[in-house]
Amino acid sequence: NAGVTQTPKFRVLKTGQSMTLLCAQDMNHEYMYWYRQDPGMGLRLIHYSVGEGTTAKGEVPDGYNVSRLKKQNFLLGLESAAPSQTSVYFCASAVGGPGSGNTIYFGEGSWLTVV
Amino acid sequence: DQQVKQNSPSLSVQEGRISILNCDYTNSMFDYFLWYKKYPAEGPTFLISISSIKDKNEDGRFTVFLNKSAKHLSLHIVPSQPGDSAVYFCAASVRGSNYKLTFGKGTLLTVNP
């Protein structure tokens, strides 16, 4: 019963380095999301995807890129990491939109520190 | 401009009593609301939701009330248990927005034995 799986769980980067966070879901969900959570803040949407091959910007997209080449995977990339990107990143997925009893399921989080 | 507000950063209640967590929103386009619970070092877990066509939804010990005219919703937990101690996030969505959620900052609930 994997649900939404994020890798890696922890990572320390130097300023300017690049990395990719991988999110995988085994629920055949169409919608996938990347959020970040900072101290004293709620979760903020970075990018999202409504299906394989599609991506769209969320609330705080700058400095990040995403790809959804396969339905089950949603990748979040940092091309040139900055200390402001130190955060906890959560991936989420949903089968469909609200109002139909569906909900959004979250992964356990990826802790990223940029020094 | 914060569209979903949880004005109480923390709440402490005794085991067996009622916990009431509050959430206010400013965007009148929001039509679906959710509550998530989050333990430290874990992802948020869905708790309960409510559509704007309803004013109450109940699931076991958890009840969510929606007051659209006041743009206010609340989560009631009765009776509260020590295992309920967690951060609770209120979230809202607009129909047709591809289920993008706007979150509040969260309320830390502590249930004392």
JSON list of C-alpha atoms in Angstrom, two decimals:
[
{"chain": "A", "resi": 1, "resn": "ASN", "atom": "CA", "xyz": [0.00, 0.00, 0.00]},
{"chain": "A", "resi": 2, "resn": "ALA", "atom": "CA", "xyz": [2.60, 2.56, -1.15]},
{"chain": "A", "resi": 3, "resn": "GLY", "atom": "CA", "xyz": [0.34, 5.50, -2.11]},
{"chain": "A", "resi": 4, "resn": "VAL", "atom": "CA", "xyz": [2.55, 8.53, -2.81]},
{"chain": "A", "resi": 5, "resn": "THR", "atom": "CA", "xyz": [6.29, 7.98, -2.48]},
{"chain": "A", "resi": 6, "resn": "GLN", "atom": "CA", "xyz": [8.93, 10.72, -2.54]},
{"chain": "A", "resi": 7, "resn": "THR", "atom": "CA", "xyz": [12.68, 10.32, -3.02]},
{"chain": "A", "resi": 8, "resn": "PRO", "atom": "CA", "xyz": [15.01, 11.38, -1.58]},
{"chain": "A", "resi": 9, "resn": "LYS", "atom": "CA", "xyz": [13.73, 12.01, 1.95]},
{"chain": "A", "resi": 10, "resn": "PHE", "atom": "CA", "xyz": [16.65, 14.23, 2.92]},
{"chain": "A", "resi": 11, "resn": "ARG", "atom": "CA", "xyz": [19.21, 16.14, 0.91]},
{"chain": "A", "resi": 12, "resn": "VAL", "atom": "CA", "xyz": [21.77, 18.86, 1.52]},
{"chain": "A", "resi": 13, "resn": "LEU", "atom": "CA", "xyz": [22.79, 20.92, -1.49]},
{"chain": "A", "resi": 14, "resn": "LYS", "atom": "CA", "xyz": [25.33, 23.64, -2.05]},
{"chain": "A", "resi": 15, "resn": "THR", "atom": "CA", "xyz": [24.16, 26.90, -3.57]},
{"chain": "A", "resi": 16, "resn": "GLY", "atom": "CA", "xyz": [24.14, 26.59, -7.33]},
{"chain": "A", "resi": 17, "resn": "GLN", "atom": "CA", "xyz": [23.87, 22.80, -7.45]},
{"chain": "A", "resi": 18, "resn": "SER", "atom": "CA", "xyz": [21.02, 21.10, -9.23]},
{"chain": "A", "resi": 19, "resn": "MET", "atom": "CA", "xyz": [18.85, 18.21, -8.16]},
{"chain": "A", "resi": 20, "resn": "THR", "atom": "CA", "xyz": [15.61, 16.39, -8.90]},
{"chain": "A", "resi": 21, "resn": "LEU", "atom": "CA", "xyz": [12.94, 15.23, -6.49]},
{"chain": "A", "resi": 22, "resn": "LEU", "atom": "CA", "xyz": [10.96, 12.23, -7.64]},
{"chain": "A", "resi": 23, "resn": "CYS", "atom": "CA", "xyz": [7.34, 11.58, -6.78]},
{"chain": "A", "resi": 24, "resn": "ALA", "atom": "CA", "xyz": [5.69, 8.29, -7.64]},
{"chain": "A", "resi": 25, "resn": "GLN", "atom": "CA", "xyz": [2.06, 7.28, -7.08]},
{"chain": "A", "resi": 26, "resn": "ASP", "atom": "CA", "xyz": [0.54, 3.86, -7.57]},
{"chain": "A", "resi": 27, "resn": "MET", "atom": "CA", "xyz": [-3.14, 4.89, -7.46]},
{"chain": "A", "resi": 28, "resn": "ASN", "atom": "CA", "xyz": [-3.49, 5.71, -11.17]},
{"chain": "A", "resi": 29, "resn": "HIS", "atom": "CA", "xyz": [-4.27, 9.32, -10.29]},
{"chain": "A", "resi": 30, "resn": "GLU", "atom": "CA", "xyz": [-4.50, 11.92, -13.03]},
{"chain": "A", "resi": 31, "resn": "TYR", "atom": "CA", "xyz": [-3.64, 14.96, -10.93]},
{"chain": "A", "resi": 32, "resn": "MET", "atom": "CA", "xyz": [-0.28, 15.48, -9.22]},
{"chain": "A", "resi": 33, "resn": "TYR", "atom": "CA", "xyz": [1.13, 18.42, -7.28]},
{"chain": "A", "resi": 34, "resn": "TRP", "atom": "CA", "xyz": [4.28, 19.73, -5.66]},
{"chain": "A", "resi": 35, "resn": "TYR", "atom": "CA", "xyz": [3.94, 21.88, -2.53]},
{"chain": "A", "resi": 36, "resn": "ARG", "atom": "CA", "xyz": [6.50, 23.40, -0.22]},
{"chain": "A", "resi": 37, "resn": "GLN", "atom": "CA", "xyz": [6.08, 24.08, 3.47]},
{"chain": "A", "resi": 38, "resn": "ASP", "atom": "CA", "xyz": [8.12, 26.66, 5.34]},
{"chain": "A", "resi": 39, "resn": "PRO", "atom": "CA", "xyz": [8.12, 27.36, 9.11]},
{"chain": "A", "resi": 40, "resn": "GLY", "atom": "CA", "xyz": [4.96, 29.14, 10.23]},
{"chain": "A", "resi": 41, "resn": "MET", "atom": "CA", "xyz": [3.46, 28.83, 6.77]},
{"chain": "A", "resi": 42, "resn": "GLY", "atom": "CA", "xyz": [0.88, 26.65, 5.20]},
{"chain": "A", "resi": 43, "resn": "LEU", "atom": "CA", "xyz": [1.67, 24.56, 2.16]},
{"chain": "A", "resi": 44, "resn": "ARG", "atom": "CA", "xyz": [2.16, 26.56, -1.03]},
{"chain": "A", "resi": 45, "resn": "LEU", "atom": "CA", "xyz": [1.69, 25.12, -4.50]},
{"chain": "A", "resi": 46, "resn": "ILE", "atom": "CA", "xyz": [4.78, 25.13, -6.72]},
{"chain": "A", "resi": 47, "resn": "HIS", "atom": "CA", "xyz": [3.64, 23.30, -9.88]},
{"chain": "A", "resi": 48, "resn": "TYR", "atom": "CA", "xyz": [0.97, 20.81, -10.75]},
{"chain": "A", "resi": 49, "resn": "SER", "atom": "CA", "xyz": [-0.09, 18.44, -13.50]},
{"chain": "A", "resi": 50, "resn": "VAL", "atom": "CA", "xyz": [-3.56, 17.35, -14.63]},
{"chain": "A", "resi": 51, "resn": "GLY", "atom": "CA", "xyz": [-2.33, 14.43, -16.69]},
{"chain": "A", "resi": 52, "resn": "GLU", "atom": "CA", "xyz": [0.60, 12.77, -18.38]},
{"chain": "A", "resi": 53, "resn": "GLY", "atom": "CA", "xyz": [2.55, 15.24, -20.48]},
{"chain": "A", "resi": 54, "resn": "THR", "atom": "CA", "xyz": [0.97, 18.33, -18.88]},
{"chain": "A", "resi": 55, "resn": "THR", "atom": "CA", "xyz": [2.34, 20.76, -16.31]},
{"chain": "A", "resi": 56, "resn": "ALA", "atom": "CA", "xyz": [1.25, 24.14, -14.99]},
{"chain": "A", "resi": 57, "resn": "LYS", "atom": "CA", "xyz": [2.54, 26.80, -12.61]},
{"chain": "A", "resi": 58, "resn": "GLY", "atom": "CA", "xyz": [1.24, 27.16, -9.11]},
{"chain": "A", "resi": 59, "resn": "GLU", "atom": "CA", "xyz": [1.62, 29.91, -6.55]},
{"chain": "A", "resi": 60, "resn": "VAL", "atom": "CA", "xyz": [5.43, 29.88, -6.16]},
{"chain": "A", "resi": 61, "resn": "PRO", "atom": "CA", "xyz": [6.94, 28.37, -9.37]},
{"chain": "A", "resi": 62, "resn": "ASP", "atom": "CA", "xyz": [10.10, 30.47, -9.73]},
{"chain": "A", "resi": 63, "resn": "GLY", "atom": "CA", "xyz": [13.35, 28.51, -9.54]},
{"chain": "A", "resi": 64, "resn": "TYR", "atom": "CA", "xyz": [11.66, 25.16, -10.18]},
{"chain": "A", "resi": 65, "resn": "ASN", "atom": "CA", "xyz": [10.86, 23.03, -13.21]},
{"chain": "A", "resi": 66, "resn": "VAL", "atom": "CA", "xyz": [8.70, 19.94, -13.45]},
{"chain": "A", "resi": 67, "resn": "SER", "atom": "CA", "xyz": [8.01, 17.07, -15.83]},
{"chain": "A", "resi": 68, "resn": "ARG", "atom": "CA", "xyz": [5.28, 14.44, -16.08]},
{"chain": "A", "resi": 69, "resn": "LEU", "atom": "CA", "xyz": [6.54, 12.02, -18.72]},
{"chain": "A", "resi": 70, "resn": "LYS", "atom": "CA", "xyz": [4.73, 9.08, -17.13]},
{"chain": "A", "resi": 71, "resn": "LYS", "atom": "CA", "xyz": [1.36, 9.19, -15.43]},
{"chain": "A", "resi": 72, "resn": "GLN", "atom": "CA", "xyz": [2.69, 7.72, -12.21]},
{"chain": "A", "resi": 73, "resn": "ASN", "atom": "CA", "xyz": [5.70, 10.03, -11.84]},
{"chain": "A", "resi": 74, "resn": "PHE", "atom": "CA", "xyz": [6.03, 13.76, -11.26]},
{"chain": "A", "resi": 75, "resn": "LEU", "atom": "CA", "xyz": [9.54, 15.21, -11.09]},
{"chain": "A", "resi": 76, "resn": "LEU", "atom": "CA", "xyz": [10.50, 18.49, -9.45]},
{"chain": "A", "resi": 77, "resn": "GLY", "atom": "CA", "xyz": [13.81, 20.00, -10.52]},
{"chain": "A", "resi": 78, "resn": "LEU", "atom": "CA", "xyz": [15.98, 22.72, -9.05]},
{"chain": "A", "resi": 79, "resn": "GLU", "atom": "CA", "xyz": [18.39, 23.91, -11.74]},
{"chain": "A", "resi": 80, "resn": "SER", "atom": "CA", "xyz": [20.47, 26.20, -9.51]},
{"chain": "A", "resi": 81, "resn": "ALA", "atom": "CA", "xyz": [19.61, 25.79, -5.84]},
{"chain": "A", "resi": 82, "resn": "ALA", "atom": "CA", "xyz": [19.38, 28.85, -3.60]},
{"chain": "A", "resi": 83, "resn": "PRO", "atom": "CA", "xyz": [19.18, 29.06, 0.21]},
{"chain": "A", "resi": 84, "resn": "SER", "atom": "CA", "xyz": [15.62, 30.38, -0.17]},
{"chain": "A", "resi": 85, "resn": "GLN", "atom": "CA", "xyz": [14.69, 26.95, -1.49]},
{"chain": "A", "resi": 86, "resn": "THR", "atom": "CA", "xyz": [15.49, 25.32, 1.84]},
{"chain": "A", "resi": 87, "resn": "SER", "atom": "CA", "xyz": [12.14, 23.80, 2.69]},
{"chain": "A", "resi": 88, "resn": "VAL", "atom": "CA", "xyz": [10.09, 20.66, 3.11]},
{"chain": "A", "resi": 89, "resn": "TYR", "atom": "CA", "xyz": [8.62, 19.53, -0.18]},
{"chain": "A", "resi": 90, "resn": "PHE", "atom": "CA", "xyz": [5.42, 17.53, -0.42]},
{"chain": "A", "resi": 91, "resn": "CYS", "atom": "CA", "xyz": [4.12, 15.73, -3.43]},
{"chain": "A", "resi": 92, "resn": "ALA", "atom": "CA", "xyz": [0.42, 14.96, -3.70]},
{"chain": "A", "resi": 93, "resn": "SER", "atom": "CA", "xyz": [-1.97, 13.25, -6.09]},
{"chain": "A", "resi": 94, "resn": "ALA", "atom": "CA", "xyz": [-5.71, 13.09, -6.72]},
{"chain": "A", "resi": 95, "resn": "VAL", "atom": "CA", "xyz": [-7.94, 11.00, -8.96]},
{"chain": "A", "resi": 96, "resn": "GLY", "atom": "CA", "xyz": [-10.13, 13.91, -9.94]},
{"chain": "A", "resi": 97, "resn": "GLY", "atom": "CA", "xyz": [-11.56, 17.22, -8.93]},
{"chain": "A", "resi": 98, "resn": "PRO", "atom": "CA", "xyz": [-13.42, 18.18, -5.75]},
{"chain": "A", "resi": 99, "resn": "GLY", "atom": "CA", "xyz": [-17.13, 17.70, -5.30]},
{"chain": "A", "resi": 100, "resn": "SER", "atom": "CA", "xyz": [-17.03, 14.03, -6.24]},
{"chain": "A", "resi": 101, "resn": "GLY", "atom": "CA", "xyz": [-15.82, 12.70, -2.93]},
{"chain": "A", "resi": 102, "resn": "ASN", "atom": "CA", "xyz": [-12.25, 12.64, -4.11]},
{"chain": "A", "resi": 103, "resn": "THR", "atom": "CA", "xyz": [-9.44, 13.97, -2.07]},
{"chain": "A", "resi": 104, "resn": "ILE", "atom": "CA", "xyz": [-5.75, 14.69, -2.34]},
{"chain": "A", "resi": 105, "resn": "TYR", "atom": "CA", "xyz": [-3.20, 12.28, -0.93]},
{"chain": "A", "resi": 106, "resn": "PHE", "atom": "CA", "xyz": [0.21, 13.50, 0.21]},
{"chain": "A", "resi": 107, "resn": "GLY", "atom": "CA", "xyz": [3.62, 11.89, 0.35]},
{"chain": "A", "resi": 108, "resn": "GLU", "atom": "CA", "xyz": [5.72, 11.94, 3.50]},
{"chain": "A", "resi": 109, "resn": "GLY", "atom": "CA", "xyz": [7.87, 14.87, 2.47]},
{"chain": "A", "resi": 110, "resn": "SER", "atom": "CA", "xyz": [11.41, 15.61, 1.31]},
{"chain": "A", "resi": 111, "resn": "TRP", "atom": "CA", "xyz": [13.62, 17.78, 3.50]},
{"chain": "A", "resi": 112, "resn": "LEU", "atom": "CA", "xyz": [15.94, 19.93, 1.42]},
{"chain": "A", "resi": 113, "resn": "THR", "atom": "CA", "xyz": [18.65, 22.19, 2.84]},
{"chain": "A", "resi": 114, "resn": "VAL", "atom": "CA", "xyz": [20.61, 24.53, 0.60]},
{"chain": "A", "resi": 115, "resn": "VAL", "atom": "CA", "xyz": [23.83, 25.88, 2.16]},
{"chain": "B", "resi": 1, "resn": "ASP", "atom": "CA", "xyz": [-2.87, 38.38, 0.80]},
{"chain": "B", "resi": 2, "resn": "GLN", "atom": "CA", "xyz": [-3.76, 35.30, 2.78]},
{"chain": "B", "resi": 3, "resn": "GLN", "atom": "CA", "xyz": [-6.99, 33.81, 1.47]},
{"chain": "B", "resi": 4, "resn": "VAL", "atom": "CA", "xyz": [-7.30, 31.09, 4.11]},
{"chain": "B", "resi": 5, "resn": "LYS", "atom": "CA", "xyz": [-6.65, 32.10, 7.68]},
{"chain": "B", "resi": 6, "resn": "GLN", "atom": "CA", "xyz": [-6.23, 30.06, 10.81]},
{"chain": "B", "resi": 7, "resn": "ASN", "atom": "CA", "xyz": [-5.85, 32.72, 13.44]},
{"chain": "B", "resi": 8, "resn": "SER", "atom": "CA", "xyz": [-5.05, 30.43, 16.35]},
{"chain": "B", "resi": 9, "resn": "PRO", "atom": "CA", "xyz": [-1.51, 29.05, 16.07]},
{"chain": "B", "resi": 10, "resn": "SER", "atom": "CA", "xyz": [-2.16, 26.64, 18.91]},
{"chain": "B", "resi": 11, "resn": "LEU", "atom": "CA", "xyz": [-4.93, 25.11, 21.01]},
{"chain": "B", "resi": 12, "resn": "SER", "atom": "CA", "xyz": [-4.74, 22.99, 24.12]},
{"chain": "B", "resi": 13, "resn": "VAL", "atom": "CA", "xyz": [-7.63, 20.85, 25.42]},
{"chain": "B", "resi": 14, "resn": "GLN", "atom": "CA", "xyz": [-8.17, 18.10, 27.94]},
{"chain": "B", "resi": 15, "resn": "GLU", "atom": "CA", "xyz": [-8.75, 14.53, 26.86]},
{"chain": "B", "resi": 16, "resn": "GLY", "atom": "CA", "xyz": [-12.44, 13.79, 26.48]},
{"chain": "B", "resi": 17, "resn": "ARG", "atom": "CA", "xyz": [-13.39, 17.41, 25.86]},
{"chain": "B", "resi": 18, "resn": "ILE", "atom": "CA", "xyz": [-14.33, 19.05, 22.58]},
{"chain": "B", "resi": 19, "resn": "SER", "atom": "CA", "xyz": [-11.68, 20.59, 20.34]},
{"chain": "B", "resi": 20, "resn": "ILE", "atom": "CA", "xyz": [-12.84, 23.37, 18.03]},
{"chain": "B", "resi": 21, "resn": "LEU", "atom": "CA", "xyz": [-10.50, 24.55, 15.31]},
{"chain": "B", "resi": 22, "resn": "ASN", "atom": "CA", "xyz": [-11.47, 27.58, 13.28]},
{"chain": "B", "resi": 23, "resn": "CYS", "atom": "CA", "xyz": [-10.75, 28.74, 9.76]},
{"chain": "B", "resi": 24, "resn": "ASP", "atom": "CA", "xyz": [-11.76, 31.89, 7.87]},
{"chain": "B", "resi": 25, "resn": "TYR", "atom": "CA", "xyz": [-11.51, 32.54, 4.15]},
{"chain": "B", "resi": 26, "resn": "THR", "atom": "CA", "xyz": [-11.74, 35.63, 2.01]},
{"chain": "B", "resi": 27, "resn": "ASN", "atom": "CA", "xyz": [-12.19, 34.23, -1.51]},
{"chain": "B", "resi": 28, "resn": "SER", "atom": "CA", "xyz": [-15.92, 33.82, -2.15]},
{"chain": "B", "resi": 29, "resn": "MET", "atom": "CA", "xyz": [-15.10, 31.57, -5.11]},
{"chain": "B", "resi": 30, "resn": "PHE", "atom": "CA", "xyz": [-13.96, 28.77, -2.80]},
{"chain": "B", "resi": 31, "resn": "ASP", "atom": "CA", "xyz": [-16.52, 25.98, -2.92]},
{"chain": "B", "resi": 32, "resn": "TYR", "atom": "CA", "xyz": [-14.77, 22.97, -1.44]},
{"chain": "B", "resi": 33, "resn": "PHE", "atom": "CA", "xyz": [-13.05, 22.83, 1.91]},
{"chain": "B", "resi": 34, "resn": "LEU", "atom": "CA", "xyz": [-10.85, 20.23, 3.50]},
{"chain": "B", "resi": 35, "resn": "TRP", "atom": "CA", "xyz": [-9.13, 19.60, 6.81]},
{"chain": "B", "resi": 36, "resn": "TYR", "atom": "CA", "xyz": [-5.79, 17.84, 6.99]},
{"chain": "B", "resi": 37, "resn": "LYS", "atom": "CA", "xyz": [-3.93, 16.54, 10.02]},
{"chain": "B", "resi": 38, "resn": "LYS", "atom": "CA", "xyz": [-0.16, 16.50, 10.10]},
{"chain": "B", "resi": 39, "resn": "TYR", "atom": "CA", "xyz": [2.18, 14.79, 12.51]},
{"chain": "B", "resi": 40, "resn": "PRO", "atom": "CA", "xyz": [5.83, 15.85, 12.71]},
{"chain": "B", "resi": 41, "resn": "ALA", "atom": "CA", "xyz": [8.02, 14.44, 9.92]},
{"chain": "B", "resi": 42, "resn": "GLU", "atom": "CA", "xyz": [5.00, 13.07, 8.07]},
{"chain": "B", "resi": 43, "resn": "GLY", "atom": "CA", "xyz": [2.88, 14.25, 5.18]},
{"chain": "B", "resi": 44, "resn": "PRO", "atom": "CA", "xyz": [-0.57, 15.77, 5.70]},
{"chain": "B", "resi": 45, "resn": "THR", "atom": "CA", "xyz": [-3.37, 13.22, 6.06]},
{"chain": "B", "resi": 46, "resn": "PHE", "atom": "CA", "xyz": [-6.87, 13.93, 4.82]},
{"chain": "B", "resi": 47, "resn": "LEU", "atom": "CA", "xyz": [-9.40, 14.18, 7.62]},
{"chain": "B", "resi": 48, "resn": "ILE", "atom": "CA", "xyz": [-12.72, 15.47, 6.37]},
{"chain": "B", "resi": 49, "resn": "SER", "atom": "CA", "xyz": [-14.14, 17.72, 3.67]},
{"chain": "B", "resi": 50, "resn": "ILE", "atom": "CA", "xyz": [-17.25, 19.72, 2.91]},
{"chain": "B", "resi": 51, "resn": "SER", "atom": "CA", "xyz": [-18.78, 21.12, -0.23]},
{"chain": "B", "resi": 52, "resn": "SER", "atom": "CA", "xyz": [-20.25, 24.62, -0.25]},
{"chain": "B", "resi": 53, "resn": "ILE", "atom": "CA", "xyz": [-23.71, 23.17, -0.88]},
{"chain": "B", "resi": 54, "resn": "LYS", "atom": "CA", "xyz": [-23.67, 21.74, 2.63]},
{"chain": "B", "resi": 55, "resn": "ASP", "atom": "CA", "xyz": [-23.31, 23.33, 6.03]},
{"chain": "B", "resi": 56, "resn": "LYS", "atom": "CA", "xyz": [-22.27, 20.26, 7.98]},
{"chain": "B", "resi": 57, "resn": "ASN", "atom": "CA", "xyz": [-20.43, 17.03, 7.39]},
{"chain": "B", "resi": 58, "resn": "GLU", "atom": "CA", "xyz": [-19.78, 14.41, 10.03]},
{"chain": "B", "resi": 59, "resn": "ASP", "atom": "CA", "xyz": [-17.39, 11.47, 10.15]},
{"chain": "B", "resi": 60, "resn": "GLY", "atom": "CA", "xyz": [-17.13, 9.70, 13.46]},
{"chain": "B", "resi": 61, "resn": "ARG", "atom": "CA", "xyz": [-15.63, 12.03, 16.05]},
{"chain": "B", "resi": 62, "resn": "PHE", "atom": "CA", "xyz": [-15.01, 14.72, 13.44]},
{"chain": "B", "resi": 63, "resn": "THR", "atom": "CA", "xyz": [-17.56, 17.27, 12.25]},
{"chain": "B", "resi": 64, "resn": "VAL", "atom": "CA", "xyz": [-16.95, 20.20, 9.94]},
{"chain": "B", "resi": 65, "resn": "PHE", "atom": "CA", "xyz": [-19.33, 23.16, 9.91]},
{"chain": "B", "resi": 66, "resn": "LEU", "atom": "CA", "xyz": [-19.47, 25.70, 7.12]},
{"chain": "B", "resi": 67, "resn": "ASN", "atom": "CA", "xyz": [-20.97, 29.18, 7.43]},
{"chain": "B", "resi": 68, "resn": "LYS", "atom": "CA", "xyz": [-20.83, 30.64, 3.94]},
{"chain": "B", "resi": 69, "resn": "SER", "atom": "CA", "xyz": [-22.24, 34.03, 4.86]},
{"chain": "B", "resi": 70, "resn": "ALA", "atom": "CA", "xyz": [-19.49, 34.49, 7.44]},
{"chain": "B", "resi": 71, "resn": "LYS", "atom": "CA", "xyz": [-16.87, 32.76, 5.26]},
{"chain": "B", "resi": 72, "resn": "HIS", "atom": "CA", "xyz": [-16.03, 30.61, 8.23]},
{"chain": "B", "resi": 73, "resn": "LEU", "atom": "CA", "xyz": [-15.60, 26.93, 8.87]},
{"chain": "B", "resi": 74, "resn": "SER", "atom": "CA", "xyz": [-14.79, 24.97, 11.95]},
{"chain": "B", "resi": 75, "resn": "LEU", "atom": "CA", "xyz": [-13.67, 21.47, 12.81]},
{"chain": "B", "resi": 76, "resn": "HIS", "atom": "CA", "xyz": [-15.08, 19.85, 15.94]},
{"chain": "B", "resi": 77, "resn": "ILE", "atom": "CA", "xyz": [-13.42, 16.84, 17.49]},
{"chain": "B", "resi": 78, "resn": "VAL", "atom": "CA", "xyz": [-15.48, 15.05, 20.13]},
{"chain": "B", "resi": 79, "resn": "PRO", "atom": "CA", "xyz": [-14.22, 13.51, 22.31]},
{"chain": "B", "resi": 80, "resn": "SER", "atom": "CA", "xyz": [-10.63, 14.63, 21.92]},
{"chain": "B", "resi": 81, "resn": "GLN", "atom": "CA", "xyz": [-7.92, 12.01, 22.36]},
{"chain": "B", "resi": 82, "resn": "PRO", "atom": "CA", "xyz": [-4.17, 12.39, 22.97]},
{"chain": "B", "resi": 83, "resn": "GLY", "atom": "CA", "xyz": [-3.55, 10.82, 19.54]},
{"chain": "B", "resi": 84, "resn": "ASP", "atom": "CA", "xyz": [-5.34, 13.80, 18.00]},
{"chain": "B", "resi": 85, "resn": "SER", "atom": "CA", "xyz": [-2.39, 16.00, 18.96]},
{"chain": "B", "resi": 86, "resn": "ALA", "atom": "CA", "xyz": [-1.07, 17.30, 15.63]},
{"chain": "B", "resi": 87, "resn": "VAL", "atom": "CA", "xyz": [-1.08, 20.34, 13.37]},
{"chain": "B", "resi": 88, "resn": "TYR", "atom": "CA", "xyz": [-4.41, 20.82, 11.61]},
{"chain": "B", "resi": 89, "resn": "PHE", "atom": "CA", "xyz": [-4.54, 22.58, 8.26]},
{"chain": "B", "resi": 90, "resn": "CYS", "atom": "CA", "xyz": [-7.61, 24.07, 6.70]},
{"chain": "B", "resi": 91, "resn": "ALA", "atom": "CA", "xyz": [-7.57, 24.10, 2.88]},
{"chain": "B", "resi": 92, "resn": "ALA", "atom": "CA", "xyz": [-9.90, 25.43, 0.20]},
{"chain": "B", "resi": 93, "resn": "SER", "atom": "CA", "xyz": [-10.38, 24.92, -3.49]},
{"chain": "B", "resi": 94, "resn": "VAL", "atom": "CA", "xyz": [-12.30, 26.51, -6.36]},
{"chain": "B", "resi": 95, "resn": "ARG", "atom": "CA", "xyz": [-14.31, 24.27, -8.66]},
{"chain": "B", "resi": 96, "resn": "GLY", "atom": "CA", "xyz": [-12.64, 24.17, -12.04]},
{"chain": "B", "resi": 97, "resn": "SER", "atom": "CA", "xyz": [-9.23, 25.11, -10.65]},
{"chain": "B", "resi": 98, "resn": "ASN", "atom": "CA", "xyz": [-7.86, 21.62, -11.15]},
{"chain": "B", "resi": 99, "resn": "TYR", "atom": "CA", "xyz": [-8.16, 20.94, -7.46]},
{"chain": "B", "resi": 100, "resn": "LYS", "atom": "CA", "xyz": [-5.45, 23.40, -6.47]},
{"chain": "B", "resi": 101, "resn": "LEU", "atom": "CA", "xyz": [-5.59, 23.82, -2.72]},
{"chain": "B", "resi": 102, "resn": "THR", "atom": "CA", "xyz": [-4.96, 27.01, -0.76]},
{"chain": "B", "resi": 103, "resn": "PHE", "atom": "CA", "xyz": [-3.86, 26.24, 2.77]},
{"chain": "B", "resi": 104, "resn": "GLY", "atom": "CA", "xyz": [-4.03, 28.08, 6.05]},
{"chain": "B", "resi": 105, "resn": "LYS", "atom": "CA", "xyz": [-0.96, 28.25, 8.27]},
{"chain": "B", "resi": 106, "resn": "GLY", "atom": "CA", "xyz": [-2.19, 25.52, 10.57]},
{"chain": "B", "resi": 107, "resn": "THR", "atom": "CA", "xyz": [-3.18, 25.16, 14.22]},
{"chain": "B", "resi": 108, "resn": "LEU", "atom": "CA", "xyz": [-1.21, 22.99, 16.62]},
{"chain": "B", "resi": 109, "resn": "LEU", "atom": "CA", "xyz": [-3.64, 21.00, 18.73]},
{"chain": "B", "resi": 110, "resn": "THR", "atom": "CA", "xyz": [-2.41, 19.48, 21.97]},
{"chain": "B", "resi": 111, "resn": "VAL", "atom": "CA", "xyz": [-4.70, 17.08, 23.79]},
{"chain": "B", "resi": 112, "resn": "ASN", "atom": "CA", "xyz": [-3.59, 16.57, 27.37]},
{"chain": "B", "resi": 113, "resn": "PRO", "atom": "CA", "xyz": [-4.27, 13.25, 29.13]}
]
